[in-house]
């Protein structure tokens, strides 16, 4: 069995965190694609064809890990969509193969739902999952367990079902005979798949577990919770220095050379990466992930947030927020994470207001952004990379990359 992992896209809807491929975003010290590949290995699928962009950033990152897999890296020269990415792998495929996105960290559990005879069956397979927002996804029209059609991003109220495609397929090599004949455009994979449905029977496998996807940056919270619940283990590294009156509650990982000063409180589950510094009377709680070399000043509070490597902040509050690498945040800065009316937080992506499905969502910031003292961010705001935000600023709208205010 071979698997094709498609990691060549731009991840444009993942802005402002698309300074790298979204599958390279780190949780608990490892990129999301690591968990996906590890899941494939556990299901004894060890022959991987990984399609990446010319940047080869995924190939470079994976050299840091001993995955015990046979990975062949190929290039998609331009981000022309999923069909074009899969086409690049056609000459390396033998017969039946698995297609998935690189951020499918739950692939092991997904494949557990296959029938026992799936490999010898003449059927192809498509995995679906119920969603509250079918207008954001490809949606399955089906009868019983037979897939009839896939409708891409149906209008609200016009969707054929509430079952979205989760981006995992099992196909036969003759799919390429169909794909070769369809008109080429960004969504030609979906067009070819609908044509292929006329040639081969597809079985719909409905997943009953909670929804996990990574279309928008706030979806990282669900993925983080999934990974924490499944993999996080309590550990305090021997080289960590923890003051006597620090309070530790729940499941907490504390990495090498971490320093935690007097009065700090950590309420797990939480992950504290190597070389982090937690200042006096700081509070870290509720599924917070701090990657290596992060610094939290005295009296800072962080709740259910994700900081990538080398982020520094001082006193302030950061709830349900995400910061890319190398962000520096001045003292007294606050991210509002709840609307005054306690309604659903919406965020603007590519000029459109998108429902997030969350009632708590703070700020999401790209990499290398600098924030002055006493700044405030309204709920659901997106701030680009390399921004400069002056002291006492109130941010009520998205800020594009390289913006100063």
XYZ file of C-alpha atoms in Angstrom:
405
model
C 0.000 0.000 0.000
C 1.255 3.440 -0.980
C 0.201 6.825 0.356
C 0.386 10.149 -1.479
C 0.680 13.108 0.893
C -0.218 16.382 -0.823
C 1.755 19.264 0.696
C 2.401 21.595 -2.214
C -0.324 24.217 -1.722
C -0.044 27.855 -0.649
C -2.364 27.483 2.360
C -3.792 30.931 1.511
C -6.796 30.561 3.847
C -4.346 29.812 6.643
C -3.025 33.393 6.611
C -1.413 34.935 8.655
C 0.290 31.667 9.621
C 1.120 30.613 6.044
C 4.698 31.917 6.203
C 5.431 28.195 5.822
C 3.281 25.244 4.810
C 0.564 24.818 7.419
C 1.598 21.211 8.100
C 4.910 22.572 9.479
C 3.165 24.404 12.306
C 4.421 22.896 15.549
C 2.520 21.409 18.467
C 4.455 19.777 21.328
C 7.753 20.361 19.565
C 6.913 18.582 16.307
C 5.264 19.695 13.040
C 1.762 18.467 12.285
C 3.008 16.415 9.337
C 5.142 14.379 11.760
C 1.990 13.096 13.500
C 0.379 12.295 10.140
C 3.360 10.280 8.927
C 3.670 8.532 12.279
C 0.003 7.520 11.988
C 0.657 6.014 8.559
C 3.625 4.088 9.921
C 1.506 2.653 12.719
C -0.954 1.401 10.079
C 2.007 -0.242 8.296
C 1.862 2.107 5.317
C 5.553 2.845 4.900
C 5.881 3.790 1.226
C 5.126 7.511 1.055
C 5.123 9.837 -1.944
C 5.212 13.380 -0.621
C 4.359 16.219 -3.003
C 5.849 19.549 -1.924
C 6.505 23.023 -3.316
C 9.839 24.085 -4.855
C 10.807 25.574 -1.457
C 11.355 22.000 -0.212
C 10.652 23.250 3.317
C 8.873 20.052 4.288
C 11.732 17.873 3.082
C 14.198 19.999 5.080
C 12.135 19.824 8.263
C 11.559 16.066 8.104
C 15.315 15.444 8.011
C 15.250 16.269 11.739
C 13.171 13.179 12.555
C 13.758 9.444 12.294
C 10.424 8.375 10.842
C 11.417 4.893 9.626
C 9.533 5.411 6.372
C 10.435 5.181 2.700
C 9.615 8.728 1.582
C 10.017 9.871 -2.008
C 9.840 13.660 -2.367
C 8.534 15.146 -5.599
C 7.893 18.760 -6.592
C 4.737 20.540 -7.701
C 6.266 23.518 -9.505
C 3.196 25.761 -9.173
C 0.220 25.525 -6.755
C -2.329 24.440 -9.360
C -4.564 22.501 -7.008
C -4.932 19.011 -5.626
C -5.405 17.296 -8.980
C -2.189 18.697 -10.411
C -0.316 17.756 -7.232
C -1.560 14.164 -7.420
C -0.700 14.008 -11.140
C 2.967 14.539 -10.253
C 2.938 11.190 -8.404
C 1.287 9.077 -11.115
C 4.456 7.361 -12.386
C 5.423 6.184 -8.898
C 2.091 4.548 -8.119
C 1.417 0.849 -8.609
C -2.221 0.028 -7.934
C -4.542 1.046 -5.093
C -3.283 4.047 -3.136
C -4.211 6.385 -0.309
C -4.455 10.160 -0.823
C -4.417 12.548 2.117
C -3.457 16.004 3.279
C -0.323 16.366 5.432
C -2.154 17.809 8.445
C -4.369 14.716 8.834
C -2.977 13.984 12.320
C -5.827 11.553 13.024
C -5.149 9.320 9.999
C -4.525 6.252 12.167
C -8.023 6.485 13.666
C -9.557 7.266 10.280
C -8.124 4.136 8.675
C -9.408 2.033 11.567
C -12.888 2.539 10.050
C -12.089 0.662 6.835
C -13.775 -2.700 6.257
C -11.544 -5.764 6.569
C -11.623 -6.480 2.818
C -10.907 -2.910 1.686
C -7.548 -3.703 0.077
C -8.868 -6.605 -2.046
C -12.165 -4.844 -2.839
C -12.863 -3.362 -6.270
C -14.388 -0.345 -4.568
C -12.760 2.983 -3.918
C -13.366 4.739 -0.621
C -14.135 8.274 0.482
C -14.234 9.447 4.094
C -16.831 11.927 5.283
C -17.764 13.650 8.481
C -20.731 15.712 9.654
C -20.159 19.465 9.750
C -22.129 22.459 10.964
C -20.790 24.606 8.103
C -21.225 22.611 4.858
C -20.915 25.800 2.780
C -17.190 25.883 3.593
C -16.362 22.390 2.291
C -16.877 19.812 -0.408
C -20.113 17.999 0.537
C -21.155 14.429 -0.291
C -24.402 13.457 -1.977
C -24.978 9.808 -1.172
C -27.480 6.979 -0.927
C -26.842 4.404 1.769
C -23.071 4.003 1.701
C -22.754 4.773 -2.020
C -21.289 8.139 -3.046
C -23.298 9.776 -5.844
C -21.664 13.190 -6.189
C -19.455 15.739 -4.478
C -20.682 19.344 -4.397
C -17.940 21.891 -3.716
C -18.878 24.680 -1.269
C -22.676 24.526 -1.752
C -24.793 27.579 -1.025
C -26.337 27.667 2.422
C -29.610 25.728 2.331
C -28.729 24.065 -0.985
C -26.284 21.479 0.376
C -27.056 17.829 -0.526
C -26.132 16.676 2.998
C -24.249 17.718 6.122
C -21.406 15.283 5.359
C -18.187 17.005 4.289
C -15.239 15.361 2.537
C -12.351 15.100 4.997
C -9.587 14.983 2.376
C -8.795 11.262 2.616
C -9.393 9.006 -0.406
C -8.497 5.490 -1.508
C -8.256 5.366 -5.302
C -7.133 3.035 -8.065
C -4.510 4.050 -10.612
C -7.088 4.269 -13.421
C -8.225 7.535 -11.808
C -5.517 9.242 -13.868
C -7.180 8.114 -17.106
C -10.205 10.156 -16.054
C -8.230 13.077 -14.691
C -6.252 13.435 -17.917
C -9.461 14.145 -19.858
C -11.047 16.842 -17.655
C -10.546 20.573 -18.098
C -7.614 21.736 -15.980
C -8.238 24.358 -13.299
C -7.669 24.697 -9.555
C -10.551 22.364 -8.576
C -10.134 19.826 -11.378
C -9.578 17.027 -8.828
C -13.186 17.362 -7.673
C -14.383 17.444 -11.298
C -12.374 14.316 -12.123
C -13.599 12.595 -8.984
C -17.230 13.171 -9.965
C -16.461 11.666 -13.400
C -14.610 8.777 -11.764
C -17.724 8.048 -9.676
C -19.442 7.024 -12.914
C -16.732 4.441 -13.593
C -16.061 2.986 -10.144
C -18.253 2.542 -7.097
C -17.232 4.621 -4.120
C -18.111 3.625 -0.593
C -18.716 6.416 1.887
C -17.190 5.830 5.297
C -18.727 8.217 7.818
C -16.525 9.180 10.713
C -18.373 9.580 13.995
C -15.634 11.217 16.062
C -15.285 14.960 16.498
C -14.492 17.103 13.479
C -10.830 17.919 12.828
C -9.790 20.032 9.849
C -7.188 22.684 9.087
C -8.651 25.105 6.587
C -8.420 28.250 8.743
C -5.841 29.141 11.417
C -8.281 28.856 14.337
C -8.729 25.171 13.482
C -5.364 24.682 15.188
C -7.144 24.754 18.547
C -9.048 21.542 17.764
C -5.906 19.865 16.455
C -3.941 20.930 19.517
C -6.599 19.535 21.830
C -6.657 16.253 19.896
C -2.862 15.901 20.083
C -2.719 16.901 23.752
C -5.425 14.413 24.704
C -3.746 11.601 22.783
C -0.012 12.183 23.216
C 0.787 14.663 26.000
C 2.531 13.042 28.954
C 3.461 14.590 32.283
C 7.184 15.143 32.533
C 9.569 17.543 34.247
C 13.011 17.453 32.634
C 15.942 17.063 35.019
C 17.606 20.235 33.759
C 14.513 22.395 34.414
C 14.786 24.889 37.285
C 11.533 25.362 39.164
C 11.213 27.617 42.212
C 9.827 26.106 45.407
C 6.481 27.908 45.503
C 5.495 27.230 41.885
C 2.110 25.474 41.569
C 1.764 22.664 39.009
C -1.645 21.061 38.457
C -2.764 18.483 35.888
C -0.875 16.999 32.951
C 2.173 19.168 32.195
C 5.269 18.651 30.052
C 8.267 20.811 30.995
C 11.224 20.624 28.614
C 14.966 20.858 29.073
C 16.492 23.944 30.701
C 13.131 25.584 31.412
C 13.179 28.228 34.174
C 10.043 28.918 36.211
C 10.213 31.706 38.777
C 8.470 32.235 42.134
C 4.691 32.400 42.235
C 4.103 30.986 38.762
C 1.099 28.686 38.266
C 0.650 26.108 35.507
C -2.709 24.356 35.197
C -2.579 21.575 32.635
C -2.844 20.207 30.184
C 0.076 22.370 29.041
C 3.272 21.947 27.047
C 6.344 24.054 27.895
C 9.157 23.586 25.368
C 12.890 23.655 26.031
C 14.630 26.869 27.155
C 11.360 28.635 28.025
C 11.296 31.180 30.866
C 8.161 31.800 32.953
C 8.304 34.935 35.104
C 7.114 35.617 38.635
C 3.375 35.140 39.253
C 2.655 34.185 35.651
C -0.337 31.917 34.947
C -0.384 29.370 32.120
C -3.491 27.221 31.762
C -5.986 25.201 29.734
C -4.274 23.580 26.734
C -1.519 26.160 26.270
C 1.385 25.195 23.989
C 4.698 27.078 24.259
C 7.357 26.026 21.780
C 11.064 26.344 22.617
C 12.756 29.607 23.633
C 9.568 31.425 24.657
C 9.682 34.017 27.436
C 6.728 35.081 29.591
C 7.260 38.040 31.873
C 5.927 38.541 35.373
C 2.125 38.585 35.805
C 1.427 37.354 32.270
C -1.631 35.097 31.849
C -1.970 32.712 28.909
C -5.050 30.565 28.377
C -5.598 27.987 25.595
C -3.026 29.622 23.342
C -0.205 28.588 21.010
C 3.163 30.318 20.879
C 5.648 29.187 18.244
C 9.419 29.363 18.821
C 11.125 32.404 20.308
C 8.044 34.455 21.263
C 8.453 36.965 24.098
C 5.742 38.732 26.088
C 5.538 40.596 29.385
C 2.559 41.296 31.653
C -0.783 40.989 29.880
C -3.533 38.540 28.939
C -3.563 36.225 25.913
C -6.636 34.023 25.620
C -7.391 31.638 22.748
C -4.626 33.271 20.693
C -1.874 32.115 18.330
C 1.509 33.737 17.697
C 3.928 32.742 14.935
C 7.684 32.546 15.401
C 9.783 35.403 16.801
C 6.968 37.705 17.928
C 7.764 40.280 20.622
C 4.904 41.697 22.695
C 5.140 44.668 25.049
C 3.889 44.804 28.647
C 0.208 45.411 29.309
C -0.984 44.025 25.973
C -4.347 42.234 26.000
C -6.181 40.034 23.522
C -9.961 40.209 23.947
C -11.295 36.739 23.224
C -15.055 37.047 23.809
C -17.637 39.343 22.214
C -19.633 41.653 24.490
C -22.848 39.880 23.447
C -21.153 36.481 23.971
C -22.017 35.520 20.397
C -19.997 33.549 17.853
C -16.741 35.227 16.872
C -16.358 35.847 13.145
C -13.105 36.567 11.339
C -12.354 38.152 7.972
C -10.466 35.868 5.555
C -9.665 36.983 1.993
C -12.176 39.811 2.329
C -15.065 37.638 3.557
C -16.441 37.401 7.082
C -16.190 33.746 8.104
C -18.037 32.140 11.047
C -15.430 30.455 13.239
C -17.835 28.302 15.272
C -16.113 29.653 18.394
C -17.390 31.864 21.160
C -13.849 32.395 22.434
C -11.185 33.497 19.946
C -8.429 36.024 20.531
C -5.803 37.311 18.099
C -3.833 35.304 15.515
C -0.465 36.785 14.540
C 2.109 35.843 11.886
C 5.860 35.705 12.487
C 8.360 38.464 13.394
C 5.689 40.959 14.468
C 6.486 43.549 17.150
C 3.798 44.890 19.495
C 4.335 47.895 21.787
C 3.137 48.298 25.370
C -0.534 48.563 26.343
C -1.991 47.409 23.033
C -5.423 45.771 22.694
C -6.762 43.331 20.109
C -10.466 42.735 19.469
C -11.731 39.119 19.151
C -10.968 37.260 15.928
C -8.432 39.766 14.586
C -5.712 38.500 12.210
C -2.344 40.268 12.137
C 0.225 39.561 9.435
C 3.940 38.830 9.619
C 6.623 41.517 10.071
C 4.153 44.084 11.422
C 5.020 46.941 13.758
C 2.274 47.983 16.189
C 2.974 51.113 18.206
C 2.145 51.501 21.942
C -1.463 52.103 23.074
C -2.926 50.859 19.767
C -6.435 49.383 19.589
C -6.580 46.865 16.749
C -10.130 46.419 15.437
C -9.376 45.264 11.881
C -6.976 42.804 10.271
C -3.470 44.079 9.551
C -1.768 42.814 6.375
C 1.846 41.617 6.287
C 4.591 44.247 6.776
C 2.087 46.813 8.106
C 2.914 49.556 10.615
C 0.306 51.307 12.751
